[in-house]
Structure formats: C-alpha cells, structure tokens
XYZ file of C-alpha atoms in Angstrom:
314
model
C 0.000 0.000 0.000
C 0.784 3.685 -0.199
C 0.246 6.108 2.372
C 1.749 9.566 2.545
C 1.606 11.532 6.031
C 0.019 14.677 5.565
C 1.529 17.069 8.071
C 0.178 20.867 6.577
C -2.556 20.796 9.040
C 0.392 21.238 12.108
C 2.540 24.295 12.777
C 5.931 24.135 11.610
C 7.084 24.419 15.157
C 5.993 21.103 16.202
C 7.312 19.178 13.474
C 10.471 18.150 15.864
C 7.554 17.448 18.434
C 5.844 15.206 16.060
C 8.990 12.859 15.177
C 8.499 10.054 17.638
C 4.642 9.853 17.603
C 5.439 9.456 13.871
C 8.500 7.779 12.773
C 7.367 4.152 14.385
C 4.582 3.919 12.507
C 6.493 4.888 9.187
C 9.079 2.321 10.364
C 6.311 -0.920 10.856
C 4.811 -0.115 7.808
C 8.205 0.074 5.328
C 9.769 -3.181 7.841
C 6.404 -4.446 6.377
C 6.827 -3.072 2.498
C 4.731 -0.470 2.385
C 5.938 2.455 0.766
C 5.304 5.688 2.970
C 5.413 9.078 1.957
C 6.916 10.964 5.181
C 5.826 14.142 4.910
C 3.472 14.995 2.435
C 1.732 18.721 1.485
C -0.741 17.321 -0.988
C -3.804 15.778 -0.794
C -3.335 12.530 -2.584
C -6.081 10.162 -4.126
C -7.291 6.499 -4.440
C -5.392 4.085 -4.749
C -2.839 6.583 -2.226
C -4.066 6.675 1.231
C -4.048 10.393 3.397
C -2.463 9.708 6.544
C -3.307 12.752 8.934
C -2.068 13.133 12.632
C -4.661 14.385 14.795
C -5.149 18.577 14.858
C -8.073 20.007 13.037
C -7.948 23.158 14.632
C -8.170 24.763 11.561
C -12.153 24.449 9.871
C -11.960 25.616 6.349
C -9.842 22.679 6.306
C -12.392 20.336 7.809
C -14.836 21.649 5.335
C -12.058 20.543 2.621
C -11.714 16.879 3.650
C -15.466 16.251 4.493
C -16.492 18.199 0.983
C -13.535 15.696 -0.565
C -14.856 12.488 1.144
C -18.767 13.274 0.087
C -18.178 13.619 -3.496
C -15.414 11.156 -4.334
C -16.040 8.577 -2.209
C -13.948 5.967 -2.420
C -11.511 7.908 -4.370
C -10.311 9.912 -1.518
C -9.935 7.431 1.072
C -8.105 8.420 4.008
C -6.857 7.691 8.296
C -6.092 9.834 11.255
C -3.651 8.673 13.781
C -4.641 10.116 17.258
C -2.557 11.057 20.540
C -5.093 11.920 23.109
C -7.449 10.746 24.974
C -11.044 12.206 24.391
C -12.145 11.686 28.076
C -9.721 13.738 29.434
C -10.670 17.643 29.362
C -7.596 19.090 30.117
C -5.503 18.459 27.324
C -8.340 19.645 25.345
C -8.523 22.973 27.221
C -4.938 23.371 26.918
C -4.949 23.134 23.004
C -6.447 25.386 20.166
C -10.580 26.557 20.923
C -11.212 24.295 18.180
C -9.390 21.057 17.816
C -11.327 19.310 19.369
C -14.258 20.227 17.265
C -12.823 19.556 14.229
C -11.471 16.271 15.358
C -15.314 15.043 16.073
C -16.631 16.178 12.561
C -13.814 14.006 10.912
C -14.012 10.858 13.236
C -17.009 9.418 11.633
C -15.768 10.001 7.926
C -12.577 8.647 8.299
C -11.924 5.394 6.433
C -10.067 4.195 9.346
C -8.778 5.619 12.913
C -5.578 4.304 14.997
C -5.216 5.529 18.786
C -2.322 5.602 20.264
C -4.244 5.265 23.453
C -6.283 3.101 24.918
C -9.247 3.616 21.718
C -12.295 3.483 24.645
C -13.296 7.154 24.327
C -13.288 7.110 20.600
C -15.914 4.478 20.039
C -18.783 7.288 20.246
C -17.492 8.606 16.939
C -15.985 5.699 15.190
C -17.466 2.479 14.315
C -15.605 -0.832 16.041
C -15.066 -1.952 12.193
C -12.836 1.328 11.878
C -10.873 1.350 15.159
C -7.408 -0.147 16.228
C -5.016 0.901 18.389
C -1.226 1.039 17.382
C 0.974 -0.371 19.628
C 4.681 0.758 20.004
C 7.691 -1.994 19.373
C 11.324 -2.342 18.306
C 12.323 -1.672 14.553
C 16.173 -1.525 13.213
C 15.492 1.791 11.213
C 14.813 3.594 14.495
C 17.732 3.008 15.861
C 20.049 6.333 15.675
C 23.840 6.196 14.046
C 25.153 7.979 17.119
C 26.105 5.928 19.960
C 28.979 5.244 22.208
C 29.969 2.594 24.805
C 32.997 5.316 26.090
C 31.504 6.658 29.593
C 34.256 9.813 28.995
C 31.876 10.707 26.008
C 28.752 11.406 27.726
C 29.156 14.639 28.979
C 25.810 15.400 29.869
C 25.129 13.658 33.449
C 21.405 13.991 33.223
C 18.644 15.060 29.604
C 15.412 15.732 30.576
C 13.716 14.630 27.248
C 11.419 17.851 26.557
C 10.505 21.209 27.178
C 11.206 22.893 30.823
C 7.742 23.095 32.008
C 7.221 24.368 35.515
C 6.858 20.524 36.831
C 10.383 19.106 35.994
C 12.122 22.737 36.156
C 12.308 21.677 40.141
C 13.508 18.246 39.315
C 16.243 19.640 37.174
C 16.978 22.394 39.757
C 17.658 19.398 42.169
C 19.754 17.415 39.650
C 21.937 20.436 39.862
C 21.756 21.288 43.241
C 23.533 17.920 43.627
C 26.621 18.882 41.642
C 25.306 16.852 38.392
C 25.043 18.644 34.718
C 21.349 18.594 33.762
C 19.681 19.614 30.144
C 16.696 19.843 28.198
C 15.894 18.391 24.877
C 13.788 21.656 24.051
C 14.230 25.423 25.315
C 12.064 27.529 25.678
C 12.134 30.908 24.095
C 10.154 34.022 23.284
C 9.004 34.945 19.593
C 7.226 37.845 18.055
C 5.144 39.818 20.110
C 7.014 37.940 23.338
C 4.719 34.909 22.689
C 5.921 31.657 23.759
C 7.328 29.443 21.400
C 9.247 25.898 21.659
C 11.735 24.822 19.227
C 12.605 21.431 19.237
C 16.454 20.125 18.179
C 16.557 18.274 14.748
C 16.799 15.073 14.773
C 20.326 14.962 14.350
C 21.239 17.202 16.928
C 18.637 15.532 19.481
C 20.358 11.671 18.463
C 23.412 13.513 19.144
C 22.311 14.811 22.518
C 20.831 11.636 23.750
C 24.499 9.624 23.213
C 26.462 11.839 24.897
C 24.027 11.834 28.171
C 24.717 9.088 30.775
C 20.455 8.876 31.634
C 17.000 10.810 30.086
C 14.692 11.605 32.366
C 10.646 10.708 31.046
C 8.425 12.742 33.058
C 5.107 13.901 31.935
C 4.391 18.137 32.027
C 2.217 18.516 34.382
C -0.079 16.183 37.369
C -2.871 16.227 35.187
C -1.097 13.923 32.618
C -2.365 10.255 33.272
C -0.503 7.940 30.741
C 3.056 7.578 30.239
C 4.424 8.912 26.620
C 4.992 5.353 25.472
C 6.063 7.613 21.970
C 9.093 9.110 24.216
C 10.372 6.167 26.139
C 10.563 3.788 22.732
C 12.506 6.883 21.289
C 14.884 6.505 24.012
C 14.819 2.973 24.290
C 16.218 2.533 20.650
C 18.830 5.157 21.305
C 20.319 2.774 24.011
C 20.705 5.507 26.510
C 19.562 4.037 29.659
C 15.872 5.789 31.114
C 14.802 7.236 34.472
C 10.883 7.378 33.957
C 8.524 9.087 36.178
C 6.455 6.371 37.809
C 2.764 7.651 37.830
C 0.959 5.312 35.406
C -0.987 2.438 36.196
C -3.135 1.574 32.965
C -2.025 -0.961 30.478
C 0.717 1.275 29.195
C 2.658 0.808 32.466
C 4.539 -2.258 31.064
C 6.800 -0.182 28.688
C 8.197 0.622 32.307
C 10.315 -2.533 32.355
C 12.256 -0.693 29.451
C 13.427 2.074 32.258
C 14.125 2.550 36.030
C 10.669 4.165 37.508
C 11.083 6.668 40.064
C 7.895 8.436 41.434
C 8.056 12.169 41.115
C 9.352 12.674 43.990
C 12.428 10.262 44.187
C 13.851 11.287 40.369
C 16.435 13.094 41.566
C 18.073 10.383 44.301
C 17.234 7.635 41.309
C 19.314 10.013 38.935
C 22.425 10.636 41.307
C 22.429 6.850 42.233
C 23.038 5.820 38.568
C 25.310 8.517 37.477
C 27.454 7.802 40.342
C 27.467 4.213 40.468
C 28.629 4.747 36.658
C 26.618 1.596 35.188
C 24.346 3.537 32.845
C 25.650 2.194 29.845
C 25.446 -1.103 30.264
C 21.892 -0.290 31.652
C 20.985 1.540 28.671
C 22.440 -1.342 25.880
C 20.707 -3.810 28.134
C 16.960 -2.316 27.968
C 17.437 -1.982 23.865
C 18.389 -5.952 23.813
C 15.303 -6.536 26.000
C 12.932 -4.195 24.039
C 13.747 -5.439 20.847
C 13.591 -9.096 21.646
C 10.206 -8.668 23.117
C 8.064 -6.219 20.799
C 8.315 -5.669 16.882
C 6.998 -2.938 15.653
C 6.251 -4.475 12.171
C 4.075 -6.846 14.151
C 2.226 -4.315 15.760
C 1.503 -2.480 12.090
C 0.447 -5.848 10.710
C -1.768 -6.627 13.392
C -4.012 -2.687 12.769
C -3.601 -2.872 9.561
C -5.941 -6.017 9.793
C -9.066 -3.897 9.985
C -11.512 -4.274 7.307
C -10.973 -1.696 5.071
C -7.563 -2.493 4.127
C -8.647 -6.198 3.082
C -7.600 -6.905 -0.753
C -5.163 -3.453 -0.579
C-alpha cells in the first residue's frame, strides 16, 4: 500500500515534536513493504491513502476533507492517527478553541482511525469496524547512528527529554543542586510579540544529545497527565541511553516501564544521582534496547491494525 503523512494541518514548530509519535509507525509499515510518503503537502487520491495526525484546529480545512470524502467517495480514502485521549478535558482545554471540534466532525468520515491510546473514548465517533489501536515496538530503522559505549563521552550527566515546564524545572533544579550537569531536549524561548514558542532540536542534533548523556529523564508536564508517553520512552529505548521514567501510570501502558528505572516524582532526583554515580548507565541503557527489541516488533504491531476491514484486498 501507499500512504503519505500529511503534516500541513500542524505548525511548523511542532514538526520536531511530532517525530516520535510518527516515525514508528512509518518504520512498521516500510519493515512491512509499504511504501510511505513521510511528509506529504498534498492531498493525494485512491489508490494513495491520506495519513493525517490528529489537529483540526483549523475548519476551512475540515470543510475541505469532508467536501472531498462526500463527493469522491472511495476515491479519496483516508486515516487519522490520534494522541489523546477524548475523556480527558484538560488536554483539550490546553490546546487550540477548536481542535477538538474539528477532530469530532472528521471521526465518523474517516476510512479508518488508529489511537495511540487506549481507543475506549473514541468508540462514540468511530465504528468498532474502523478502530485499532497502534501499539509501540522495536524496529532496526529507528535506531540512531550515534552511539557510544565510552563513559568519557557522555558529557551530559542527566537530559530531561522535553521542554522545561514548571513541573520538571524543580527536578532539574535538584539534579543540579547535587553537583550533576542537567539539560533539556527543548528550550524555551520568546518569539514575536514575546509569545511563547518551543523549538525542538533536529533530529540529528537531538540523536546527538541523547548519546552523549549518561540517563533521560521521562516525566510527563504537568499532574494532570495520566498515561506515560509510550512515543518518548521507545525513542529513548532505541537510542540505548539508559531511562529514568517518572512512575505515575498504572493503565495498560505501564509495562513499557520494564524498558526504564521508575522513580515516582518525587524520588527522580536520588534515582538520577544513584546511577550517574554508580557509573553503570551504559550497560543499563544497551541492556533495555536488547530486552525491548527481543520482546516487541513494531512491524508486528503495524500488521496486526492494519488487519481492519478496510484495508482487506489493498
């Protein structure tokens, strides 16, 4: 099959933020010979397949796809991958007045959805037939070019894999306090009109980043977050940097904590000094890629969604 990733419904900004939701499911589905179209400005049309990511903020653009879908039918055919869960109102309120409305016009006119979540809130909107949830596992092409085995050449003690919201700016504080070097994957900084803005490191600069750090800290932004970013942690897992994730979760995505060392929010920054100075990270970190990729496959994992209905006899 051919699918090309439609990404001109996003800001440019959060392209970098977009990579690991992303490249795992363009991974299982080339491991699996599909040919995938990475990022893709044009609609395309039948036999092609429209693969959005989840933000419809924007309605004239809603308007477009549900206009497209009612007069060609079959020969626009197309799938939305979605991040969030619809039951929980905060992530909602955080976002754009009107994401969440477009998302709810599209549901039921998409040919097919994948969650990334537990897919129990989007049953309302999408028929069983349509649904499947992707699940995250190990595939060669996500593993990055950078890496060392050469303690001397991680420099950074500690990456906090992110942005510095307010909730880990106090773990990172503490990291520091203790003597240890401490960074962030993304800065913040101020654009035009002193508005807020994150920019995100390339991916080549980020790879870079994550080999010469000893641990990366997975914590979620904020209390209010309920599942762990399974997207983050298999990014990190691949990299073979060993993982200090913030122990919070207790739904079915709790397993990929087996990959890491859980700390609860509170304990981070003893869990942090304790493996920098006991200087056993890398072997840690080499030892949770072996186990991750003996146990999941994310070629599996596209093979087993792309079982739903409509992509019988594609």
């Amino acid at each position: 099959m051919d699918f090309h990733l439609y990404l001109a419904n996003h800001h440019p900004y959060s392209f970098a933020l977009l990579e690991d939701v992303v490249r795992p499911v363009i991974a299982g589905l080339e491991d699996d010979g599909h040919r995938v179209v990475s990022f893709s400005t044009d609609i395309v049309f039948a036999p092609r397949i429209n693969l959005f990511v989840e933000y419809f903020y924007d309605q004239g653009f809603v308007d477009t796809i549900l206009a497209l879908k009612k007069q060609l039918g079959d020969g626009f055919l197309f799938g939305v991958i979605c991040t969030e869960d619809l039951a929980d109102p905060l992530v909602w309120k955080l976002s754009h007045a009107d994401r969440l409305t477009g998302l709810k016009r599209i549901l039921p006119h998409a040919d097919f959805v994948w969650t990334l979540l537990a897919p129990g809130s989007y049953r309302e909107f999408v028929a069983p037939e349509r649904l499947a949830r992707i699940d995250y596992g190990y595939s060669a092409r996500l593993v990055p070019p950078v890496y060392t085995e050469d303690p001397a050449q991680r420099d950074i003690d500690v990456l906090i894999y992110g942005s510095s919201y307010k909730y880990r700016m106090s773990v990172s504080d503490e990291i520091r306090r203790r003597g240890l070097s401490c960074e962030y994957t993304i800065s913040a900084a101020l654009g035009p009109g002193d508005k807020p803005k994150m920019q995100g490191l390339p991916r080549y600069l980020a790879d870079e980043v994550v080999a010469r750090s000893k641990l990366v800290i997975d914590m979620r932004r904020g209390p209010e977050v309920r599942g762990l970013s399974v997207a983050r942690v298999v990014s990190i897992v691949h990299s073979g940097t060993a993982i200090v994730a913030e122990e919070f979760d207790v739904s079915e995505t709790a397993r990929f904590y087996r990959y890491t060392t859980p700390a609860p929010y509170e304990g981070i920054a003893d869990t942090c000094e304790r493996l920098v100075r006991g200087g056993d990270y890398v072997r840690l970190g080499a030892a949770m890629r072996e186990r991750f990729a003996a146990e999941t496959s994310m070629r599996d994992n596209m093979v087993a969604v792309l079982k739903l209905p409509f992509f019988a006899g594609r």
